[in-house]
Amino acid sequence: MAPGERAELRGALLAYFKAGNHERVRLALALFIKFPALQASLGPDFAMAVEGMHGAEADAALAARGLLVTEEARRLLTFDLADMMAAARRGLVARSGGDYRPVPELEGAPGFVLEPVPVGAAPGRPVVTFDAIIDAQATKRSAGQGSKPMPENSVKKYKRIADTFARHRGSTNAATVTVHEVEDWGDAMKAAGQPSNRSISDRLVNLGTIINWGKRQRQHREAMAGAEKTSGQVDLPSYMEKPGGETAYKLEEARTVLKAARREGDASKRWLPWLCLYAGLRISEANTLRKADFFQAEGLWFFKVTSAGKRSLKTANSERRIPVHPALEAEGFLEWARAAPSGQLFRDGATSLIGRWVKSKAVGLARPGVAPNHGLRHLFVDLCRRYGVEDSAREYMAGHSSPSVHVKYGSSDAMLPGLASEMLKVLPVLPLPANNAN
């Protein structure tokens, strides 16, 4: 490096180390562009710093828009956020000095909204927000050895429902909730025609759950004493369950999806539909499978559906061990899984990803009423009945079993070959490939 370049680099580095965190992001980007050799030594630390400052914001922005992007695209988004925040900070510093020229990053920012004072908060009376109750419950669930933490998606779901209710009533204070307010919220949703009556019912039940948590929590029970209990006090709207025949896949529809999956290079699209059909998995169960879940017993391959590793299952009887169907093995799934790196096999977000993909032009499943993810699970249960799979084996593999059935197949490895024999009764929906090539 020439003496002039060294002096320029020294000056740029001094400016970098004197700057604040957000200004450093802009200066670091300029350094990497001006002096590419720095990327090898400083790049990883810089990327970690940007992730720490803006990773959560990037995830929230993508989730709010229902977007699933590659890791590289997400990383670029964090850089853009860092650059934007640095520019906004420079604009604020300039304005504090009397320079009021337009700053695009400030002009495009949302306006400041003052949080309304919770209704019913009498002087001296503690305020308990819905978020505080939910956070306290999540903390409680994760405490202690062998605990079963509340899934992050569940935390977000409860907060989203509470926020919708709070905006309706104009208050975030859970300590002042009344049955009348909750009834009024339910009536308003029905009058608006959305969401569906079933979703409204679920929201009302979940809100009641949050209030019950607050009343039981040690740090909140005194303040929450005045809140009215809504569980069991609010009439839930009626709704009709869709007949299973409407939500389950027809055989030809399943063949269409499986053939489309064969053409996919994305691991989630390639394998999750096959797992849901040939193992009766819920999409959330398939999405969180890990390489370590697969094992052999007496020369046969199985995998565990488990809550181990802070995973969430619908019920205790959802814990089970399922034989790998010959169709999955013939497709090359086991070969692919063995070659995969350790950890979770599929990226998060499969529920929305597969749902959109199935209805896209790539697949073209357009029949109203069919459940794009759960419908494959329903078809697995129907195929078990069609081919005479023993009732207890079918219930166990689908995670529907009673405790007695669960003990029959889940107590030891000795019962697993018998379970595999039952799985063999389910004939493939598509002809098996001539070899195991993907």
XYZ file of C-alpha atoms in Angstrom:
438
model
C 0.000 0.000 0.000
C 1.384 3.386 -1.016
C 2.201 5.938 1.735
C -0.680 8.147 0.600
C -3.139 5.244 0.806
C -1.865 4.276 4.266
C -2.436 7.818 5.494
C -5.925 7.827 4.005
C -6.706 4.450 5.612
C -5.371 5.657 8.988
C -7.620 8.733 8.829
C -10.656 6.654 7.837
C -10.038 4.174 10.681
C -9.666 6.978 13.225
C -12.981 8.457 12.060
C -14.548 5.005 12.336
C -13.381 4.383 15.915
C -14.457 7.855 17.057
C -17.973 7.481 15.592
C -21.072 6.182 17.346
C -22.550 2.768 16.584
C -24.954 3.806 13.827
C -22.427 6.146 12.168
C -19.885 3.318 12.230
C -22.144 1.242 9.985
C -21.995 3.860 7.220
C -18.259 4.371 7.663
C -17.585 0.621 7.647
C -19.453 0.188 4.377
C -17.406 3.035 2.892
C -14.194 1.426 4.183
C -15.029 -1.942 2.611
C -15.727 -0.277 -0.735
C -12.565 1.861 -0.614
C -10.287 -0.831 0.861
C -11.582 -4.318 -0.165
C -8.762 -6.060 1.713
C -10.400 -5.041 5.007
C -13.421 -7.242 4.327
C -11.514 -10.434 5.116
C -10.420 -9.231 8.565
C -13.263 -6.934 9.650
C -16.183 -8.264 7.594
C -17.357 -11.021 10.009
C -17.238 -8.686 13.033
C -19.096 -6.019 11.100
C -21.783 -8.482 9.988
C -22.264 -9.648 13.586
C -22.576 -6.069 14.800
C -25.179 -5.206 12.159
C -27.102 -8.397 12.988
C -27.137 -7.466 16.660
C -28.445 -3.966 15.932
C -30.960 -4.687 13.179
C -31.519 -8.453 12.866
C -34.736 -8.406 14.916
C -36.038 -5.386 12.976
C -35.379 -7.157 9.671
C -37.243 -10.274 10.860
C -40.187 -8.168 12.055
C -40.373 -6.290 8.731
C -40.309 -9.529 6.721
C -42.885 -11.223 8.971
C -45.245 -8.212 8.763
C -45.228 -8.537 4.982
C -45.390 -12.337 4.913
C -42.059 -12.575 3.073
C -39.671 -15.534 3.075
C -36.260 -14.626 1.661
C -32.827 -16.188 1.354
C -30.241 -15.648 4.074
C -28.224 -13.442 1.720
C -31.260 -11.233 0.975
C -31.980 -10.946 4.707
C -28.348 -9.949 5.368
C -28.574 -7.228 2.719
C -31.769 -5.984 4.337
C -29.983 -5.583 7.698
C -27.276 -3.577 5.920
C -29.912 -1.350 4.306
C -31.566 -0.826 7.685
C -28.215 0.080 9.216
C -27.467 2.542 6.420
C -30.936 4.107 6.704
C -30.682 4.487 10.481
C -27.244 6.085 10.166
C -28.601 8.577 7.622
C -31.598 9.326 9.853
C -29.288 9.914 12.819
C -27.144 12.304 10.792
C -30.312 14.164 9.817
C -31.405 14.505 13.436
C -27.958 15.801 14.426
C -28.128 18.329 11.583
C -31.593 19.510 12.649
C -30.429 19.937 16.233
C -27.895 22.392 14.802
C -30.536 24.322 12.864
C -30.147 22.611 9.448
C -33.702 21.724 8.371
C -33.006 20.610 4.825
C -35.092 17.552 3.770
C -33.721 14.173 4.841
C -35.401 11.344 2.835
C -34.830 8.800 5.604
C -36.639 11.053 8.105
C -39.400 12.116 5.732
C -40.306 8.486 5.080
C -40.355 7.485 8.746
C -43.755 6.889 10.425
C -45.039 9.643 12.654
C -44.691 9.407 16.406
C -47.841 8.069 18.067
C -48.277 8.699 21.765
C -49.387 5.560 23.585
C -52.867 6.247 25.020
C -53.185 6.232 28.783
C -54.945 2.990 29.703
C -58.631 3.436 30.380
C -59.682 2.743 33.941
C -56.284 3.318 35.499
C -57.290 5.022 38.709
C -54.665 7.150 40.499
C -52.282 4.915 42.375
C -53.706 1.758 40.817
C -51.100 -0.445 39.073
C -51.418 -0.887 35.326
C -50.915 -4.378 33.908
C -50.471 -4.509 30.151
C -51.423 -7.546 28.110
C -47.832 -7.826 26.875
C -46.551 -7.907 30.461
C -48.858 -10.833 31.252
C -47.835 -12.757 28.135
C -44.129 -12.137 28.738
C -44.471 -13.236 32.361
C -46.216 -16.444 31.279
C -43.513 -17.174 28.683
C -40.842 -16.654 31.356
C -42.689 -18.936 33.749
C -43.004 -21.667 31.125
C -39.268 -21.631 30.399
C -38.128 -21.732 34.038
C -36.534 -24.813 35.570
C -34.777 -27.901 34.277
C -36.748 -29.874 31.700
C -39.246 -27.067 31.165
C -41.370 -26.777 28.035
C -41.042 -23.149 26.876
C -43.880 -21.381 25.130
C -43.149 -21.386 21.385
C -42.188 -17.984 19.991
C -45.029 -18.229 17.472
C -47.499 -18.688 20.333
C -46.129 -15.624 22.115
C -46.568 -13.589 18.938
C -50.078 -14.963 18.406
C -51.248 -14.004 21.913
C -49.699 -10.537 21.612
C -51.308 -10.003 18.216
C -54.754 -10.924 19.563
C -54.311 -8.767 22.670
C -53.179 -5.830 20.554
C -56.267 -6.118 18.326
C -58.519 -6.107 21.384
C -56.599 -3.214 22.991
C -56.992 -1.080 19.875
C -60.727 -1.824 19.833
C -61.241 -0.737 23.460
C -58.608 2.018 23.434
C -56.567 0.633 26.312
C -53.708 -1.763 26.925
C -54.579 -2.141 30.618
C -55.697 -5.718 31.230
C -56.632 -4.873 34.837
C -59.757 -2.998 33.695
C -61.188 -5.547 31.228
C -64.925 -6.185 31.450
C -67.123 -8.884 29.963
C -69.110 -6.179 28.173
C -65.967 -4.949 26.367
C -65.121 -8.437 25.180
C -68.699 -9.040 24.009
C -68.622 -5.717 22.169
C -65.350 -6.724 20.466
C -66.841 -10.022 19.340
C -69.959 -8.265 17.998
C -67.805 -5.759 16.105
C -65.840 -8.538 14.401
C -69.024 -10.367 13.410
C -70.567 -7.154 12.085
C -67.447 -6.548 9.977
C -67.799 -9.999 8.449
C -64.219 -10.914 9.205
C -62.503 -12.944 10.366
C -64.578 -16.141 10.257
C -66.757 -17.110 13.222
C -64.296 -19.861 14.071
C -61.401 -17.379 14.188
C -63.492 -14.970 16.286
C -64.219 -17.794 18.715
C -60.519 -18.642 18.935
C -59.634 -14.982 19.606
C -62.170 -14.696 22.415
C -60.921 -17.916 24.016
C -57.287 -16.818 23.754
C -58.066 -13.426 25.274
C -59.757 -15.181 28.197
C -56.641 -17.312 28.612
C -54.442 -14.203 28.866
C -56.704 -12.683 31.539
C -56.678 -15.947 33.497
C -52.870 -15.991 33.367
C -52.724 -12.472 34.779
C -55.092 -13.356 37.621
C -52.885 -16.300 38.611
C -49.470 -14.678 38.216
C -47.887 -13.737 41.513
C -46.662 -10.346 40.319
C -50.016 -9.402 38.757
C -52.784 -11.133 40.714
C -53.376 -8.211 43.091
C -53.677 -5.638 40.296
C -55.733 -8.053 38.182
C -58.278 -8.705 40.932
C -60.594 -6.066 39.468
C -60.500 -7.467 35.927
C -63.596 -9.468 35.056
C -63.083 -13.100 34.130
C -64.282 -13.599 30.553
C -63.640 -17.326 30.043
C -66.992 -19.060 30.104
C -68.804 -15.728 30.476
C -68.873 -14.700 26.796
C -71.044 -16.558 24.304
C -68.856 -17.804 21.475
C -70.152 -17.501 17.892
C -71.329 -20.688 16.245
C -69.621 -22.134 13.196
C -69.780 -25.249 11.060
C -66.802 -27.568 10.809
C -65.813 -28.269 7.232
C -66.480 -31.908 6.313
C -63.286 -33.951 6.163
C -63.976 -34.731 2.517
C -63.686 -31.044 1.660
C -60.382 -30.413 3.423
C -58.609 -33.685 2.538
C -56.791 -34.080 -0.744
C -58.266 -36.238 -3.439
C -55.852 -38.879 -4.685
C -55.300 -37.139 -8.018
C -54.631 -33.832 -6.221
C -52.058 -35.547 -4.009
C -50.365 -37.031 -7.077
C -50.206 -33.569 -8.655
C -48.536 -32.101 -5.548
C -46.054 -34.960 -5.161
C -45.060 -34.751 -8.831
C -44.584 -30.989 -8.522
C -42.442 -31.554 -5.401
C -40.170 -33.843 -7.414
C -39.325 -30.909 -9.668
C -38.347 -28.610 -6.784
C -34.821 -27.779 -5.699
C -35.969 -26.123 -2.451
C -35.755 -28.713 0.339
C -39.003 -27.631 2.035
C -41.061 -27.880 -1.144
C -39.300 -31.075 -2.181
C -39.839 -33.100 0.977
C -42.458 -31.614 3.325
C -45.495 -32.636 1.200
C -44.126 -36.190 1.007
C -43.596 -36.312 4.784
C -47.095 -35.009 5.540
C -48.665 -37.597 3.238
C -46.571 -40.661 4.069
C -46.259 -40.060 7.819
C -49.463 -38.180 8.672
C -47.486 -35.268 10.097
C -48.821 -31.855 10.932
C -46.864 -29.318 8.896
C -45.389 -27.813 12.087
C -44.127 -31.275 13.111
C -42.523 -31.892 9.730
C -41.030 -28.381 9.610
C -39.084 -28.851 12.869
C -37.642 -32.321 12.170
C -33.932 -32.600 12.869
C -31.314 -34.921 11.486
C -30.858 -36.485 14.941
C -34.550 -37.503 15.034
C -33.904 -40.380 12.591
C -32.774 -43.744 13.922
C -32.739 -47.476 13.142
C -34.340 -50.306 15.083
C -33.781 -53.906 13.952
C -32.594 -52.703 10.567
C -35.636 -50.472 9.951
C -35.672 -46.675 9.777
C -37.868 -44.540 12.039
C -37.998 -40.938 13.175
C -39.146 -39.217 16.356
C -41.805 -36.549 16.561
C -40.719 -34.930 19.802
C -40.840 -31.771 21.884
C -37.162 -32.176 22.777
C -35.017 -29.155 22.011
C -37.753 -26.658 22.950
C -40.081 -27.764 20.164
C -43.836 -27.555 20.552
C -46.400 -30.304 19.924
C -50.181 -30.120 19.996
C -50.672 -32.667 22.811
C -48.615 -35.016 24.967
C -49.745 -37.923 22.762
C -48.288 -36.147 19.732
C -44.902 -37.512 20.881
C -44.386 -40.590 18.733
C -42.007 -42.625 16.590
C -42.995 -43.198 12.990
C -41.659 -45.730 10.459
C -40.131 -44.256 7.314
C -42.515 -45.282 4.520
C -40.891 -47.201 1.626
C -42.043 -44.475 -0.781
C -39.962 -41.904 1.124
C -36.929 -44.172 1.111
C -37.324 -44.937 -2.604
C -37.563 -41.209 -3.368
C -34.165 -40.708 -1.768
C -35.341 -38.885 1.337
C -33.185 -40.877 3.756
C -30.133 -40.404 1.552
C -30.809 -36.670 1.480
C -31.388 -36.489 5.255
C -28.167 -38.399 6.027
C -26.202 -35.967 3.864
C -27.798 -32.895 5.449
C -25.890 -30.907 8.098
C -26.736 -31.443 11.762
C -29.719 -29.600 13.188
C -33.111 -28.693 11.756
C -33.627 -30.084 8.264
C -35.995 -27.405 6.965
C -36.138 -23.630 7.287
C -38.859 -22.083 9.453
C -42.077 -20.780 7.941
C -43.243 -23.929 6.148
C -46.948 -23.413 6.878
C -47.260 -20.292 4.752
C -44.569 -21.364 2.274
C -46.188 -24.680 1.319
C -49.683 -23.176 1.414
C -48.697 -20.521 -1.135
C -46.708 -22.945 -3.265
C -49.532 -25.494 -3.527
C -51.893 -22.782 -4.799
C -49.308 -21.228 -7.134
C -49.039 -21.842 -10.870
C -46.182 -24.260 -10.166
C -48.717 -26.691 -8.681
C -52.141 -25.266 -9.458
C -54.272 -26.733 -6.657
C -57.314 -24.461 -6.773
C -60.232 -26.433 -5.279
C -62.006 -24.308 -2.630
C -61.977 -25.747 0.875
C -58.984 -28.056 0.554
C -56.422 -27.562 3.330
C -53.074 -27.201 1.497
C -51.037 -28.565 4.422
C -53.404 -30.451 6.719
C -55.243 -32.043 3.796
C -52.291 -34.372 3.146
C -52.401 -35.525 6.762
C -56.131 -36.211 6.400
C -55.442 -38.278 3.280
C -52.840 -40.346 5.169
C -55.473 -41.274 7.752
C -57.921 -42.166 4.952
C -55.283 -44.330 3.235
C -54.642 -46.149 6.531
C -58.344 -46.988 6.717
C -58.454 -47.947 3.031
C -55.612 -50.454 3.364
C -56.680 -51.922 6.695
C -54.052 -50.456 9.035
C -54.892 -51.453 12.603
C -56.893 -48.721 14.335
C -54.457 -48.341 17.228
C -51.476 -48.082 14.847
C -53.274 -45.480 12.745
C -54.191 -43.408 15.800
C -50.642 -43.621 17.165
C -48.943 -42.595 13.913
C -51.346 -39.666 13.453
C -50.816 -38.476 17.039
C -54.482 -39.059 17.909
C -53.909 -41.918 20.315
C -55.265 -42.394 23.808
C -52.750 -42.950 26.620
C -53.272 -46.726 26.410
C -52.567 -46.803 22.671
C -49.581 -44.496 23.156
C -48.104 -46.903 25.704
C -48.611 -49.838 23.324
C -46.358 -48.447 20.608
C -44.325 -45.836 22.438
C -43.080 -47.720 25.491
C -40.112 -49.539 23.923
C -38.344 -50.327 20.662
C -39.753 -53.861 20.765
C -43.081 -52.668 19.323
C -41.559 -50.683 16.461
C -41.206 -53.511 13.897
C -44.917 -54.258 14.341
C -45.679 -50.600 13.673
C -43.512 -50.740 10.555
C -45.493 -53.759 9.348
C -48.692 -51.716 9.633
C -47.123 -48.826 7.715
C -46.192 -51.232 4.895
C -49.912 -51.807 4.275
C -50.245 -48.233 2.937
C -49.527 -48.518 -0.775
C -47.714 -45.675 -2.566
C -49.816 -43.001 -4.239
C -47.288 -42.778 -7.092
C -45.267 -45.612 -8.669
C -41.916 -45.985 -6.948
C -38.950 -44.602 -8.912
C -36.618 -47.079 -10.560
C -33.773 -45.825 -8.342
C -33.299 -43.465 -5.408
C -32.226 -40.476 -7.457
C -33.899 -37.195 -6.577
